[in-house]
């Protein structure tokens, strides 16, 4: 996990530097949760977690995201597969919010997303109400980082 910690530190550090001129906000983790909130939260405009599942299914990777939601072992995903499922515009938007490029973001998302979605779906299914906002993500990210799962 040392390499992932290093990548996250660089990414979160870049996000914090980008946020500081605007007054800070919720800090490093808040920037990451905000960026991922656009992808996973109901209020994010991407269809929430259910929309993400649909994108993966359309890309022929329903079994991959299903493994993250289900109670079994999480299947790995590559940065290229994420790019295919999410689309270049979505990846560029998230990368821009974090102040990094897509080539830095994709391996980070490939490492984080399976564990994060697994954490956000403890019952082994997508919550019927979805994820309300980035506070759910912030809470989950904080727990995962503290437990060294990310």
JSON list of C-alpha atoms in Angstrom, two decimals:
[
{"chain": "A", "resi": 1, "resn": "UNK", "atom": "CA", "xyz": [0.00, 0.00, 0.00]},
{"chain": "A", "resi": 2, "resn": "UNK", "atom": "CA", "xyz": [3.03, 2.30, 0.27]},
{"chain": "A", "resi": 3, "resn": "UNK", "atom": "CA", "xyz": [2.89, 3.28, -3.39]},
{"chain": "A", "resi": 4, "resn": "UNK", "atom": "CA", "xyz": [-0.83, 4.02, -3.18]},
{"chain": "A", "resi": 5, "resn": "UNK", "atom": "CA", "xyz": [-0.26, 6.12, -0.06]},
{"chain": "A", "resi": 6, "resn": "UNK", "atom": "CA", "xyz": [2.38, 8.05, -1.99]},
{"chain": "A", "resi": 7, "resn": "UNK", "atom": "CA", "xyz": [0.12, 8.61, -5.01]},
{"chain": "A", "resi": 8, "resn": "UNK", "atom": "CA", "xyz": [-2.77, 9.67, -2.79]},
{"chain": "A", "resi": 9, "resn": "UNK", "atom": "CA", "xyz": [-0.48, 12.04, -0.91]},
{"chain": "A", "resi": 10, "resn": "UNK", "atom": "CA", "xyz": [0.65, 13.67, -4.15]},
{"chain": "A", "resi": 11, "resn": "UNK", "atom": "CA", "xyz": [-2.88, 13.90, -5.52]},
{"chain": "A", "resi": 12, "resn": "UNK", "atom": "CA", "xyz": [-4.41, 15.16, -2.33]},
{"chain": "A", "resi": 13, "resn": "UNK", "atom": "CA", "xyz": [-1.54, 17.59, -1.90]},
{"chain": "A", "resi": 14, "resn": "UNK", "atom": "CA", "xyz": [-2.16, 18.93, -5.40]},
{"chain": "A", "resi": 15, "resn": "UNK", "atom": "CA", "xyz": [-5.85, 19.28, -4.67]},
{"chain": "A", "resi": 16, "resn": "UNK", "atom": "CA", "xyz": [-5.10, 21.15, -1.45]},
{"chain": "A", "resi": 17, "resn": "UNK", "atom": "CA", "xyz": [-2.75, 23.56, -3.22]},
{"chain": "A", "resi": 18, "resn": "UNK", "atom": "CA", "xyz": [-5.41, 24.24, -5.82]},
{"chain": "A", "resi": 19, "resn": "UNK", "atom": "CA", "xyz": [-8.06, 24.83, -3.15]},
{"chain": "A", "resi": 20, "resn": "UNK", "atom": "CA", "xyz": [-6.02, 27.08, -0.84]},
{"chain": "A", "resi": 21, "resn": "UNK", "atom": "CA", "xyz": [-6.29, 30.26, -2.92]},
{"chain": "A", "resi": 22, "resn": "UNK", "atom": "CA", "xyz": [-10.06, 29.84, -2.75]},
{"chain": "A", "resi": 23, "resn": "UNK", "atom": "CA", "xyz": [-10.08, 29.72, 1.03]},
{"chain": "A", "resi": 24, "resn": "UNK", "atom": "CA", "xyz": [-9.43, 26.07, 1.78]},
{"chain": "A", "resi": 25, "resn": "UNK", "atom": "CA", "xyz": [-12.77, 24.39, 2.24]},
{"chain": "A", "resi": 26, "resn": "UNK", "atom": "CA", "xyz": [-12.87, 20.90, 3.68]},
{"chain": "A", "resi": 27, "resn": "UNK", "atom": "CA", "xyz": [-9.19, 20.20, 3.03]},
{"chain": "A", "resi": 28, "resn": "UNK", "atom": "CA", "xyz": [-7.49, 17.43, 1.09]},
{"chain": "A", "resi": 29, "resn": "UNK", "atom": "CA", "xyz": [-10.04, 14.73, 1.75]},
{"chain": "A", "resi": 30, "resn": "UNK", "atom": "CA", "xyz": [-12.91, 17.12, 1.10]},
{"chain": "A", "resi": 31, "resn": "UNK", "atom": "CA", "xyz": [-11.51, 17.92, -2.34]},
{"chain": "A", "resi": 32, "resn": "UNK", "atom": "CA", "xyz": [-11.31, 14.25, -3.21]},
{"chain": "A", "resi": 33, "resn": "UNK", "atom": "CA", "xyz": [-14.78, 13.54, -1.82]},
{"chain": "A", "resi": 34, "resn": "UNK", "atom": "CA", "xyz": [-16.16, 16.51, -3.73]},
{"chain": "A", "resi": 35, "resn": "UNK", "atom": "CA", "xyz": [-14.62, 15.31, -6.97]},
{"chain": "A", "resi": 36, "resn": "UNK", "atom": "CA", "xyz": [-15.91, 11.77, -6.46]},
{"chain": "A", "resi": 37, "resn": "UNK", "atom": "CA", "xyz": [-19.27, 13.13, -5.30]},
{"chain": "A", "resi": 38, "resn": "UNK", "atom": "CA", "xyz": [-19.91, 14.22, -8.86]},
{"chain": "A", "resi": 39, "resn": "UNK", "atom": "CA", "xyz": [-19.49, 10.60, -9.87]},
{"chain": "A", "resi": 40, "resn": "UNK", "atom": "CA", "xyz": [-21.20, 8.70, -7.06]},
{"chain": "A", "resi": 41, "resn": "UNK", "atom": "CA", "xyz": [-23.64, 11.00, -5.25]},
{"chain": "A", "resi": 42, "resn": "UNK", "atom": "CA", "xyz": [-27.23, 11.41, -6.40]},
{"chain": "A", "resi": 43, "resn": "UNK", "atom": "CA", "xyz": [-26.70, 15.15, -6.59]},
{"chain": "A", "resi": 44, "resn": "UNK", "atom": "CA", "xyz": [-23.62, 14.81, -8.80]},
{"chain": "A", "resi": 45, "resn": "UNK", "atom": "CA", "xyz": [-25.23, 14.82, -12.23]},
{"chain": "A", "resi": 46, "resn": "UNK", "atom": "CA", "xyz": [-23.82, 11.42, -13.32]},
{"chain": "A", "resi": 47, "resn": "UNK", "atom": "CA", "xyz": [-26.79, 9.40, -12.09]},
{"chain": "A", "resi": 48, "resn": "UNK", "atom": "CA", "xyz": [-25.24, 8.50, -8.75]},
{"chain": "A", "resi": 49, "resn": "UNK", "atom": "CA", "xyz": [-24.06, 5.03, -7.90]},
{"chain": "A", "resi": 50, "resn": "UNK", "atom": "CA", "xyz": [-26.88, 3.51, -9.97]},
{"chain": "A", "resi": 51, "resn": "UNK", "atom": "CA", "xyz": [-25.73, 5.55, -12.97]},
{"chain": "A", "resi": 52, "resn": "UNK", "atom": "CA", "xyz": [-22.19, 4.31, -12.45]},
{"chain": "A", "resi": 53, "resn": "UNK", "atom": "CA", "xyz": [-23.43, 0.72, -12.44]},
{"chain": "A", "resi": 54, "resn": "UNK", "atom": "CA", "xyz": [-25.25, 1.39, -15.72]},
{"chain": "A", "resi": 55, "resn": "UNK", "atom": "CA", "xyz": [-22.11, 2.84, -17.32]},
{"chain": "A", "resi": 56, "resn": "UNK", "atom": "CA", "xyz": [-20.10, -0.22, -16.33]},
{"chain": "A", "resi": 57, "resn": "UNK", "atom": "CA", "xyz": [-22.82, -2.54, -17.65]},
{"chain": "A", "resi": 58, "resn": "UNK", "atom": "CA", "xyz": [-22.91, -0.65, -20.97]},
{"chain": "A", "resi": 59, "resn": "UNK", "atom": "CA", "xyz": [-19.13, -1.05, -21.21]},
{"chain": "A", "resi": 60, "resn": "UNK", "atom": "CA", "xyz": [-19.48, -4.82, -20.66]},
{"chain": "A", "resi": 61, "resn": "UNK", "atom": "CA", "xyz": [-18.08, -4.66, -17.13]},
{"chain": "A", "resi": 62, "resn": "UNK", "atom": "CA", "xyz": [-21.21, -5.26, -15.06]},
{"chain": "A", "resi": 63, "resn": "UNK", "atom": "CA", "xyz": [-19.56, -8.25, -13.40]},
{"chain": "A", "resi": 64, "resn": "UNK", "atom": "CA", "xyz": [-16.63, -6.08, -12.29]},
{"chain": "A", "resi": 65, "resn": "UNK", "atom": "CA", "xyz": [-18.70, -3.40, -10.55]},
{"chain": "A", "resi": 66, "resn": "UNK", "atom": "CA", "xyz": [-21.05, -6.12, -9.31]},
{"chain": "A", "resi": 67, "resn": "UNK", "atom": "CA", "xyz": [-18.13, -7.68, -7.46]},
{"chain": "A", "resi": 68, "resn": "UNK", "atom": "CA", "xyz": [-17.42, -4.37, -5.73]},
{"chain": "A", "resi": 69, "resn": "UNK", "atom": "CA", "xyz": [-21.04, -4.06, -4.61]},
{"chain": "A", "resi": 70, "resn": "UNK", "atom": "CA", "xyz": [-21.50, -7.72, -3.70]},
{"chain": "A", "resi": 71, "resn": "UNK", "atom": "CA", "xyz": [-20.06, -9.38, -0.63]},
{"chain": "A", "resi": 72, "resn": "UNK", "atom": "CA", "xyz": [-17.35, -11.40, -2.41]},
{"chain": "A", "resi": 73, "resn": "UNK", "atom": "CA", "xyz": [-13.86, -10.43, -3.47]},
{"chain": "A", "resi": 74, "resn": "UNK", "atom": "CA", "xyz": [-13.51, -7.22, -5.53]},
{"chain": "A", "resi": 75, "resn": "UNK", "atom": "CA", "xyz": [-12.37, -7.76, -9.11]},
{"chain": "A", "resi": 76, "resn": "UNK", "atom": "CA", "xyz": [-9.58, -5.43, -10.23]},
{"chain": "A", "resi": 77, "resn": "UNK", "atom": "CA", "xyz": [-10.06, -2.75, -12.87]},
{"chain": "A", "resi": 78, "resn": "UNK", "atom": "CA", "xyz": [-7.47, -0.97, -14.99]},
{"chain": "A", "resi": 79, "resn": "UNK", "atom": "CA", "xyz": [-7.26, 2.73, -15.71]},
{"chain": "A", "resi": 80, "resn": "UNK", "atom": "CA", "xyz": [-8.08, 2.00, -19.34]},
{"chain": "A", "resi": 81, "resn": "UNK", "atom": "CA", "xyz": [-11.22, 0.11, -18.37]},
{"chain": "A", "resi": 82, "resn": "UNK", "atom": "CA", "xyz": [-12.30, 3.04, -16.19]},
{"chain": "A", "resi": 83, "resn": "UNK", "atom": "CA", "xyz": [-11.70, 5.43, -19.07]},
{"chain": "A", "resi": 84, "resn": "UNK", "atom": "CA", "xyz": [-13.87, 3.21, -21.30]},
{"chain": "A", "resi": 85, "resn": "UNK", "atom": "CA", "xyz": [-16.67, 2.94, -18.76]},
{"chain": "A", "resi": 86, "resn": "UNK", "atom": "CA", "xyz": [-16.73, 6.53, -17.52]},
{"chain": "A", "resi": 87, "resn": "UNK", "atom": "CA", "xyz": [-15.70, 8.38, -20.65]},
{"chain": "A", "resi": 88, "resn": "UNK", "atom": "CA", "xyz": [-12.92, 10.85, -21.28]},
{"chain": "A", "resi": 89, "resn": "UNK", "atom": "CA", "xyz": [-15.00, 13.89, -20.32]},
{"chain": "A", "resi": 90, "resn": "UNK", "atom": "CA", "xyz": [-15.87, 12.51, -16.89]},
{"chain": "A", "resi": 91, "resn": "UNK", "atom": "CA", "xyz": [-12.25, 11.52, -16.21]},
{"chain": "A", "resi": 92, "resn": "UNK", "atom": "CA", "xyz": [-11.01, 14.95, -17.37]},
{"chain": "A", "resi": 93, "resn": "UNK", "atom": "CA", "xyz": [-13.57, 16.69, -15.15]},
{"chain": "A", "resi": 94, "resn": "UNK", "atom": "CA", "xyz": [-12.56, 14.75, -12.02]},
{"chain": "A", "resi": 95, "resn": "UNK", "atom": "CA", "xyz": [-8.85, 15.24, -12.80]},
{"chain": "A", "resi": 96, "resn": "UNK", "atom": "CA", "xyz": [-9.40, 18.96, -13.27]},
{"chain": "A", "resi": 97, "resn": "UNK", "atom": "CA", "xyz": [-11.18, 19.26, -9.92]},
{"chain": "A", "resi": 98, "resn": "UNK", "atom": "CA", "xyz": [-8.19, 17.59, -8.27]},
{"chain": "A", "resi": 99, "resn": "UNK", "atom": "CA", "xyz": [-5.62, 19.62, -10.19]},
{"chain": "A", "resi": 100, "resn": "UNK", "atom": "CA", "xyz": [-3.99, 16.56, -11.79]},
{"chain": "A", "resi": 101, "resn": "UNK", "atom": "CA", "xyz": [-3.97, 14.96, -15.24]},
{"chain": "A", "resi": 102, "resn": "UNK", "atom": "CA", "xyz": [-5.95, 11.92, -16.32]},
{"chain": "A", "resi": 103, "resn": "UNK", "atom": "CA", "xyz": [-2.84, 9.71, -16.45]},
{"chain": "A", "resi": 104, "resn": "UNK", "atom": "CA", "xyz": [-2.29, 10.36, -12.74]},
{"chain": "A", "resi": 105, "resn": "UNK", "atom": "CA", "xyz": [-5.97, 10.01, -11.86]},
{"chain": "A", "resi": 106, "resn": "UNK", "atom": "CA", "xyz": [-6.76, 6.72, -13.64]},
{"chain": "A", "resi": 107, "resn": "UNK", "atom": "CA", "xyz": [-4.45, 4.41, -11.64]},
{"chain": "A", "resi": 108, "resn": "UNK", "atom": "CA", "xyz": [-5.54, 6.12, -8.43]},
{"chain": "A", "resi": 109, "resn": "UNK", "atom": "CA", "xyz": [-9.22, 5.58, -9.26]},
{"chain": "A", "resi": 110, "resn": "UNK", "atom": "CA", "xyz": [-8.50, 1.99, -10.31]},
{"chain": "A", "resi": 111, "resn": "UNK", "atom": "CA", "xyz": [-7.01, 1.37, -6.86]},
{"chain": "A", "resi": 112, "resn": "UNK", "atom": "CA", "xyz": [-9.60, 3.35, -4.86]},
{"chain": "A", "resi": 113, "resn": "UNK", "atom": "CA", "xyz": [-12.95, 2.82, -6.54]},
{"chain": "A", "resi": 114, "resn": "UNK", "atom": "CA", "xyz": [-13.39, -0.92, -5.84]},
{"chain": "A", "resi": 115, "resn": "UNK", "atom": "CA", "xyz": [-12.74, -0.47, -2.11]},
{"chain": "A", "resi": 116, "resn": "UNK", "atom": "CA", "xyz": [-14.77, 2.74, -1.88]},
{"chain": "A", "resi": 117, "resn": "UNK", "atom": "CA", "xyz": [-17.82, 1.27, -3.63]},
{"chain": "A", "resi": 118, "resn": "UNK", "atom": "CA", "xyz": [-17.48, -1.88, -1.52]},
{"chain": "A", "resi": 119, "resn": "UNK", "atom": "CA", "xyz": [-17.51, 0.32, 1.60]},
{"chain": "A", "resi": 120, "resn": "UNK", "atom": "CA", "xyz": [-20.49, 2.33, 0.36]},
{"chain": "A", "resi": 121, "resn": "UNK", "atom": "CA", "xyz": [-22.54, -0.83, -0.25]},
{"chain": "A", "resi": 122, "resn": "UNK", "atom": "CA", "xyz": [-22.21, -2.83, 3.00]},
{"chain": "A", "resi": 123, "resn": "UNK", "atom": "CA", "xyz": [-25.45, -4.72, 2.40]},
{"chain": "A", "resi": 124, "resn": "UNK", "atom": "CA", "xyz": [-24.15, -6.08, -0.91]},
{"chain": "A", "resi": 125, "resn": "UNK", "atom": "CA", "xyz": [-26.45, -3.93, -3.04]},
{"chain": "A", "resi": 126, "resn": "UNK", "atom": "CA", "xyz": [-26.83, -0.34, -4.20]},
{"chain": "A", "resi": 127, "resn": "UNK", "atom": "CA", "xyz": [-28.85, 1.57, -1.59]},
{"chain": "A", "resi": 128, "resn": "UNK", "atom": "CA", "xyz": [-32.35, 2.25, -2.94]},
{"chain": "A", "resi": 129, "resn": "UNK", "atom": "CA", "xyz": [-32.06, 5.92, -2.03]},
{"chain": "A", "resi": 130, "resn": "UNK", "atom": "CA", "xyz": [-28.53, 6.10, -3.47]},
{"chain": "A", "resi": 131, "resn": "UNK", "atom": "CA", "xyz": [-25.91, 8.34, -1.91]},
{"chain": "A", "resi": 132, "resn": "UNK", "atom": "CA", "xyz": [-27.29, 11.68, -0.86]},
{"chain": "A", "resi": 133, "resn": "UNK", "atom": "CA", "xyz": [-24.17, 13.82, -1.11]},
{"chain": "A", "resi": 134, "resn": "UNK", "atom": "CA", "xyz": [-20.41, 14.01, -0.83]},
{"chain": "A", "resi": 135, "resn": "UNK", "atom": "CA", "xyz": [-20.63, 13.81, 2.98]},
{"chain": "A", "resi": 136, "resn": "UNK", "atom": "CA", "xyz": [-21.30, 10.08, 2.60]},
{"chain": "A", "resi": 137, "resn": "UNK", "atom": "CA", "xyz": [-18.14, 9.86, 0.50]},
{"chain": "A", "resi": 138, "resn": "UNK", "atom": "CA", "xyz": [-16.12, 11.99, 2.90]},
{"chain": "A", "resi": 139, "resn": "UNK", "atom": "CA", "xyz": [-17.12, 9.77, 5.78]},
{"chain": "A", "resi": 140, "resn": "UNK", "atom": "CA", "xyz": [-16.27, 6.60, 3.86]},
{"chain": "A", "resi": 141, "resn": "UNK", "atom": "CA", "xyz": [-12.97, 7.97, 2.56]},
{"chain": "A", "resi": 142, "resn": "UNK", "atom": "CA", "xyz": [-11.95, 9.06, 6.05]},
{"chain": "A", "resi": 143, "resn": "UNK", "atom": "CA", "xyz": [-12.68, 5.61, 7.45]},
{"chain": "A", "resi": 144, "resn": "UNK", "atom": "CA", "xyz": [-10.83, 3.84, 4.67]},
{"chain": "A", "resi": 145, "resn": "UNK", "atom": "CA", "xyz": [-7.76, 6.04, 4.97]},
{"chain": "A", "resi": 146, "resn": "UNK", "atom": "CA", "xyz": [-7.67, 5.70, 8.75]},
{"chain": "A", "resi": 147, "resn": "UNK", "atom": "CA", "xyz": [-7.93, 1.93, 8.46]},
{"chain": "A", "resi": 148, "resn": "UNK", "atom": "CA", "xyz": [-5.21, 1.91, 5.76]},
{"chain": "A", "resi": 149, "resn": "UNK", "atom": "CA", "xyz": [-7.57, 0.26, 3.27]},
{"chain": "A", "resi": 150, "resn": "UNK", "atom": "CA", "xyz": [-6.73, 2.93, 0.70]}
]
